[in-house]
PDB file of C-alpha atoms in Angstrom:
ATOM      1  CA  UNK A 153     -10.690  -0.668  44.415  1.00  0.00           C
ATOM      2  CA  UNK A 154      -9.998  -4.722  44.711  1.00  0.00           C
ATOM      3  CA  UNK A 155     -12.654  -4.898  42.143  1.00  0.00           C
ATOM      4  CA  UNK A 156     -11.201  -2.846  39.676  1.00  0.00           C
ATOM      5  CA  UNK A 157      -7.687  -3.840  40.048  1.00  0.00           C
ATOM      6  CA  UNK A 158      -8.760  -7.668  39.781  1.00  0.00           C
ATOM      7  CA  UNK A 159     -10.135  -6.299  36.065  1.00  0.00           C
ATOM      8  CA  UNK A 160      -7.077  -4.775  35.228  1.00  0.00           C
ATOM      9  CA  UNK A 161      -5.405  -7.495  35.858  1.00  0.00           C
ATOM     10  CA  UNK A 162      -7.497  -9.735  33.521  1.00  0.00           C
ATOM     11  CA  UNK A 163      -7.812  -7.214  31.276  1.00  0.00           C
ATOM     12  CA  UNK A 164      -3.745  -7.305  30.690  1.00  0.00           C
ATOM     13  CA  UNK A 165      -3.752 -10.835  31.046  1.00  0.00           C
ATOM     14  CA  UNK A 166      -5.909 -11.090  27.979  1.00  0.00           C
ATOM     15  CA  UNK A 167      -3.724  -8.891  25.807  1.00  0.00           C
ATOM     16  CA  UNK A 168      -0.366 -10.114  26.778  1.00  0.00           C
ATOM     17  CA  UNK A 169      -1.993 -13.995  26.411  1.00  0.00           C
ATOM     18  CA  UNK A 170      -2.948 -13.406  23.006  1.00  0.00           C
ATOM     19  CA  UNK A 171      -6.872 -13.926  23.405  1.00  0.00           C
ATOM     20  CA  UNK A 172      -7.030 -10.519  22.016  1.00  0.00           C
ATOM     21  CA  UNK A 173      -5.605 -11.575  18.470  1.00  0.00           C
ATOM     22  CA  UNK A 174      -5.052  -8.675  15.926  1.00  0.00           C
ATOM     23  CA  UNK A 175      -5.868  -9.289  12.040  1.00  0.00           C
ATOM     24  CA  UNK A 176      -3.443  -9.202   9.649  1.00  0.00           C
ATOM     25  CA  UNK A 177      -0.874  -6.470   9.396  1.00  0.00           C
ATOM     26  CA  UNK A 178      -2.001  -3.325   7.201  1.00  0.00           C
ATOM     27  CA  UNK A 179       0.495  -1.746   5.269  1.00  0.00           C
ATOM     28  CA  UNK A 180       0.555   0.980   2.611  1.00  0.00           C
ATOM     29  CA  UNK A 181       3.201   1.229   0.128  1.00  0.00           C
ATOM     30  CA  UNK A 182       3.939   4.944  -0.637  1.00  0.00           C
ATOM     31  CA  UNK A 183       5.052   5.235  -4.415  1.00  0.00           C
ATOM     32  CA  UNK A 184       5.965   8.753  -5.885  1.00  0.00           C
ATOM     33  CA  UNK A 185       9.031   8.030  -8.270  1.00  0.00           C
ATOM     34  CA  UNK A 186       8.808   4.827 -10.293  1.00  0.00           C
ATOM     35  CA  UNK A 187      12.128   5.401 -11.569  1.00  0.00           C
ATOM     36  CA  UNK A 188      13.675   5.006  -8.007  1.00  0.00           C
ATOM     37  CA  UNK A 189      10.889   3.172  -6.763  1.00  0.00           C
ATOM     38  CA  UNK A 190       9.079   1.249  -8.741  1.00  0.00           C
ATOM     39  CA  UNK A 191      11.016  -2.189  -9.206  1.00  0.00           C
ATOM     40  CA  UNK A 192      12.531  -2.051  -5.889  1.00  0.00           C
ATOM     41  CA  UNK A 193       8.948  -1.448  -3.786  1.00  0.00           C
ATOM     42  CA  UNK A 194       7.329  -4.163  -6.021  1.00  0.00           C
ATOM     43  CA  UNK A 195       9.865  -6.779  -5.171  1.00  0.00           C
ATOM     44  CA  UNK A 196       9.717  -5.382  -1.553  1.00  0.00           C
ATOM     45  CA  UNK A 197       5.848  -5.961  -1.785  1.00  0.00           C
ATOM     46  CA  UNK A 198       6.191  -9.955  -2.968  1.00  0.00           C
ATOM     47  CA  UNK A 199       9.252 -10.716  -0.515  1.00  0.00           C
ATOM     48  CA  UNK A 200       6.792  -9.147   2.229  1.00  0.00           C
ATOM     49  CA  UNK A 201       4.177 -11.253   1.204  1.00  0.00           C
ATOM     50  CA  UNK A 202       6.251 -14.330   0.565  1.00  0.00           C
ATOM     51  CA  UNK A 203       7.232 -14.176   4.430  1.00  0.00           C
ATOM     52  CA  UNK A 204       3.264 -12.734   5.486  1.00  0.00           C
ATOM     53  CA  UNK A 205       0.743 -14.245   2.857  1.00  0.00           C
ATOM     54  CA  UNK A 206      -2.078 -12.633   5.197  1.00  0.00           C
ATOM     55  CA  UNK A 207      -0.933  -8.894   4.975  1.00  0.00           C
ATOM     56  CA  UNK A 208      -3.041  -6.220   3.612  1.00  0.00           C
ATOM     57  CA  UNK A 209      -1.512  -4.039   1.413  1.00  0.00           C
ATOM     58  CA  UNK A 210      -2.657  -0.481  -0.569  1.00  0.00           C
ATOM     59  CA  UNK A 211       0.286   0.835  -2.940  1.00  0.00           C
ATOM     60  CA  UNK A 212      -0.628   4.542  -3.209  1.00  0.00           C
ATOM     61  CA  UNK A 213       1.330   6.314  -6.162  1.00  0.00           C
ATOM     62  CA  UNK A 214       1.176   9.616  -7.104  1.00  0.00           C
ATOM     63  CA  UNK A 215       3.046  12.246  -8.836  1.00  0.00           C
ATOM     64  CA  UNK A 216       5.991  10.027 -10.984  1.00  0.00           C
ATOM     65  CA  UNK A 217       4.876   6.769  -8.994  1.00  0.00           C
ATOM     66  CA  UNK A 218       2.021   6.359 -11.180  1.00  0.00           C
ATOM     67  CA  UNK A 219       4.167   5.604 -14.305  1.00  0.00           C
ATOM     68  CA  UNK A 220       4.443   2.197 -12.958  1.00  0.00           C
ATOM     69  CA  UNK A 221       0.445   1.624 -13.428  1.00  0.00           C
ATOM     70  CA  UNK A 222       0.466   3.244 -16.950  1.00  0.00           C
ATOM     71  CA  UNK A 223       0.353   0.512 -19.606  1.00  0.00           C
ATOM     72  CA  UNK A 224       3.174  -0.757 -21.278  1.00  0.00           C
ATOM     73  CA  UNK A 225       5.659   1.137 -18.766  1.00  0.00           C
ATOM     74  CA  UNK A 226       8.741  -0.528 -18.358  1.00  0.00           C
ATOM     75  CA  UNK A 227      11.182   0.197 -15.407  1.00  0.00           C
ATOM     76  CA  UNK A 228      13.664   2.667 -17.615  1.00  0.00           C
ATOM     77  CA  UNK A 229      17.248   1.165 -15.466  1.00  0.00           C
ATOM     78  CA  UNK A 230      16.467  -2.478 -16.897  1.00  0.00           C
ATOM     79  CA  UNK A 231      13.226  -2.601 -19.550  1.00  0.00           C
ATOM     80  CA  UNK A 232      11.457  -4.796 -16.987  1.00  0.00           C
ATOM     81  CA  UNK A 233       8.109  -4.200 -17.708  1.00  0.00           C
ATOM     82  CA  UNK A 234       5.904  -3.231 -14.714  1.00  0.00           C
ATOM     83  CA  UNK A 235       2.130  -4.757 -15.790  1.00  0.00           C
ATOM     84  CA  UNK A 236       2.990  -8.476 -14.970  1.00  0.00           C
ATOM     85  CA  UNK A 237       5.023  -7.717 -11.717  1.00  0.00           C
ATOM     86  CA  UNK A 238       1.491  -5.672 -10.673  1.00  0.00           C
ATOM     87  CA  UNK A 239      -1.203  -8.055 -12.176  1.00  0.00           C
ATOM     88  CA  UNK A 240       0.666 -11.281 -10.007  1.00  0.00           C
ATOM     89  CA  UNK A 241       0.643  -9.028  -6.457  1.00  0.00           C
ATOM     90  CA  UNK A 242      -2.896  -7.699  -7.819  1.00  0.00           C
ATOM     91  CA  UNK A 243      -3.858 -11.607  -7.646  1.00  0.00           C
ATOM     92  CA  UNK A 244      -2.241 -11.735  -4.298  1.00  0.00           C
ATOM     93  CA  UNK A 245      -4.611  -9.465  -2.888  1.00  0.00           C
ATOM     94  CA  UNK A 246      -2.822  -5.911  -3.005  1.00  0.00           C
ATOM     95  CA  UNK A 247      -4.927  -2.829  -4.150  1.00  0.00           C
ATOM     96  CA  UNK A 248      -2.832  -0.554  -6.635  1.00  0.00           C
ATOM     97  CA  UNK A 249      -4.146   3.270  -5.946  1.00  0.00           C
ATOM     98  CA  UNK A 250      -3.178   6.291  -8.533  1.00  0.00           C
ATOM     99  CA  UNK A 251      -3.905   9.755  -7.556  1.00  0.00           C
ATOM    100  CA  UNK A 252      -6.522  11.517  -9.719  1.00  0.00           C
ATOM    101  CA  UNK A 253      -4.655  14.991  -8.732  1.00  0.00           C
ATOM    102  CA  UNK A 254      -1.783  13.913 -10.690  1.00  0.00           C
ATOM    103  CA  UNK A 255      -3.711  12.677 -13.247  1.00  0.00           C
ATOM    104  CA  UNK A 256      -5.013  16.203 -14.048  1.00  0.00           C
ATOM    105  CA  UNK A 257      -1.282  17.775 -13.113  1.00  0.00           C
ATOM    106  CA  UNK A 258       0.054  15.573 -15.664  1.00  0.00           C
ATOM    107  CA  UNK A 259      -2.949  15.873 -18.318  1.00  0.00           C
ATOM    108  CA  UNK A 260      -3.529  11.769 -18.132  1.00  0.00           C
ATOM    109  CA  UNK A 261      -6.126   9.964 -18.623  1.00  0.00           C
ATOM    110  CA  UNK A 262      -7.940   6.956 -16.604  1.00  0.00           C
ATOM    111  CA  UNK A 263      -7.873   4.642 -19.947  1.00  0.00           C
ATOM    112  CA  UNK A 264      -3.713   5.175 -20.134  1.00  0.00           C
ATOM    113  CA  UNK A 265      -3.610   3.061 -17.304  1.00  0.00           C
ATOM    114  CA  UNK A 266      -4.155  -1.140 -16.859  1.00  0.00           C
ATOM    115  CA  UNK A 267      -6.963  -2.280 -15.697  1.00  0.00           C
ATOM    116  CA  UNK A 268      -5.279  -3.479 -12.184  1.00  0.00           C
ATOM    117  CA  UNK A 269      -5.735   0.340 -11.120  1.00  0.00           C
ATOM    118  CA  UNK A 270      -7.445   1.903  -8.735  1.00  0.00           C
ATOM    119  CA  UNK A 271      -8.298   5.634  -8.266  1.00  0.00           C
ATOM    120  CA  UNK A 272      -8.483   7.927  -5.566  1.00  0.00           C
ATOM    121  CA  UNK A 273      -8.843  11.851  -5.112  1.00  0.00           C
ATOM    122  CA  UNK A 274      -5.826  12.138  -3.666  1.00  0.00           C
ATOM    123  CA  UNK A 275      -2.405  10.033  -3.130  1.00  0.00           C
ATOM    124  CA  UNK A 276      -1.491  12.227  -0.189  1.00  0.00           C
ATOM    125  CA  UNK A 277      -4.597  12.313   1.780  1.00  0.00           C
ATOM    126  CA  UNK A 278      -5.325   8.449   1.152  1.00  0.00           C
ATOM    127  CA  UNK A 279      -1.484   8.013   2.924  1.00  0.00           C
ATOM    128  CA  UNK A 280      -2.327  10.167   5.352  1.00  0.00           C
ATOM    129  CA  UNK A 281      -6.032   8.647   5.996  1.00  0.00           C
ATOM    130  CA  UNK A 282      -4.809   4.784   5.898  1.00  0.00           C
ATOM    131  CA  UNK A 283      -1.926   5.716   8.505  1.00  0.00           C
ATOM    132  CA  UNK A 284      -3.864   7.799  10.991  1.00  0.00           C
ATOM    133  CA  UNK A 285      -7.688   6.604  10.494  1.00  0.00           C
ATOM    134  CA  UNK A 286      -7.207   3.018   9.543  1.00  0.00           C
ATOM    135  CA  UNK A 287      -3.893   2.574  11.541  1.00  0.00           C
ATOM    136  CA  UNK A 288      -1.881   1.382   8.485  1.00  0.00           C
ATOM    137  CA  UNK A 289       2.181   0.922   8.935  1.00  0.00           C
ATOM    138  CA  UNK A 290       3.910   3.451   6.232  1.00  0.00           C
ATOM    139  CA  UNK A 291       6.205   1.916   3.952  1.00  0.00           C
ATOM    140  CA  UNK A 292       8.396   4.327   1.174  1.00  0.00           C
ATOM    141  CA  UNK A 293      10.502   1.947  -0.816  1.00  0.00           C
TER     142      UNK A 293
END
């Protein structure tokens, strides 16, 4: 019993000292309106990164999110367009996801979309996956 409370007591000792250092943070963005969305969670994205250069972040959009990966889309409140705001976090390390479920829903194709794009089956289930499997904090701008 000494023996295995003397471990537990190293073990938290450890933790709590910080010899135990966690990587960076993880974070997925959550996009599915780029109309409400899509200028605010980008600027959200380089202010988080400003503050933590070493974050990992995934910006999953589906449904209307994935307007702002379409090229030439410009942000409809202020004709900011959406390419350059993506290509400089793109360059910063964050991985821009569209949803290949909306892409049928919505009769798109890959090729309408810039080159900074990623694909996956399914916005939803890569959320769901990154927060619960790969322990991702969820972020809906």
């Amino acid at each position: 019993m000494k023996k295995l409370l003397q471990c537990l007591a190293v073990t938290f000792t450890l933790f709590t000292s910080g010899a135990y250092a966690a990587g960076p943070t993880e974070v997925v963005y959550h996009i599915d309106d780029a109309e409400s969305q899509g200028i605010k969670g980008l600027r959200n994205i380089r202010n988080h990164l400003d503050v933590s250069p070493k974050t990992k972040i995934i910006v999953v959009t589906h449904a209307n999110g994935v307007d702002i990966m379409m090229e030439g889309a410009k942000d409809k409140k202020n004709g900011i367009e959406y390419a350059p705001l993506v290509g400089a976090l793109k360059s910063r390390g964050v991985r821009f996801e569209v949803c290949e479920i909306t892409l049928t829903n919505r009769n798109l194709k890959k090729d309408q979309f810039t080159l900074d794009t990623d694909f996956t089956p399914s916005g939803v289930v890569r959320v769901a996956d990154l927060q619960h499997q790969n322990h991702f904090a969820y972020i809906k701008p």
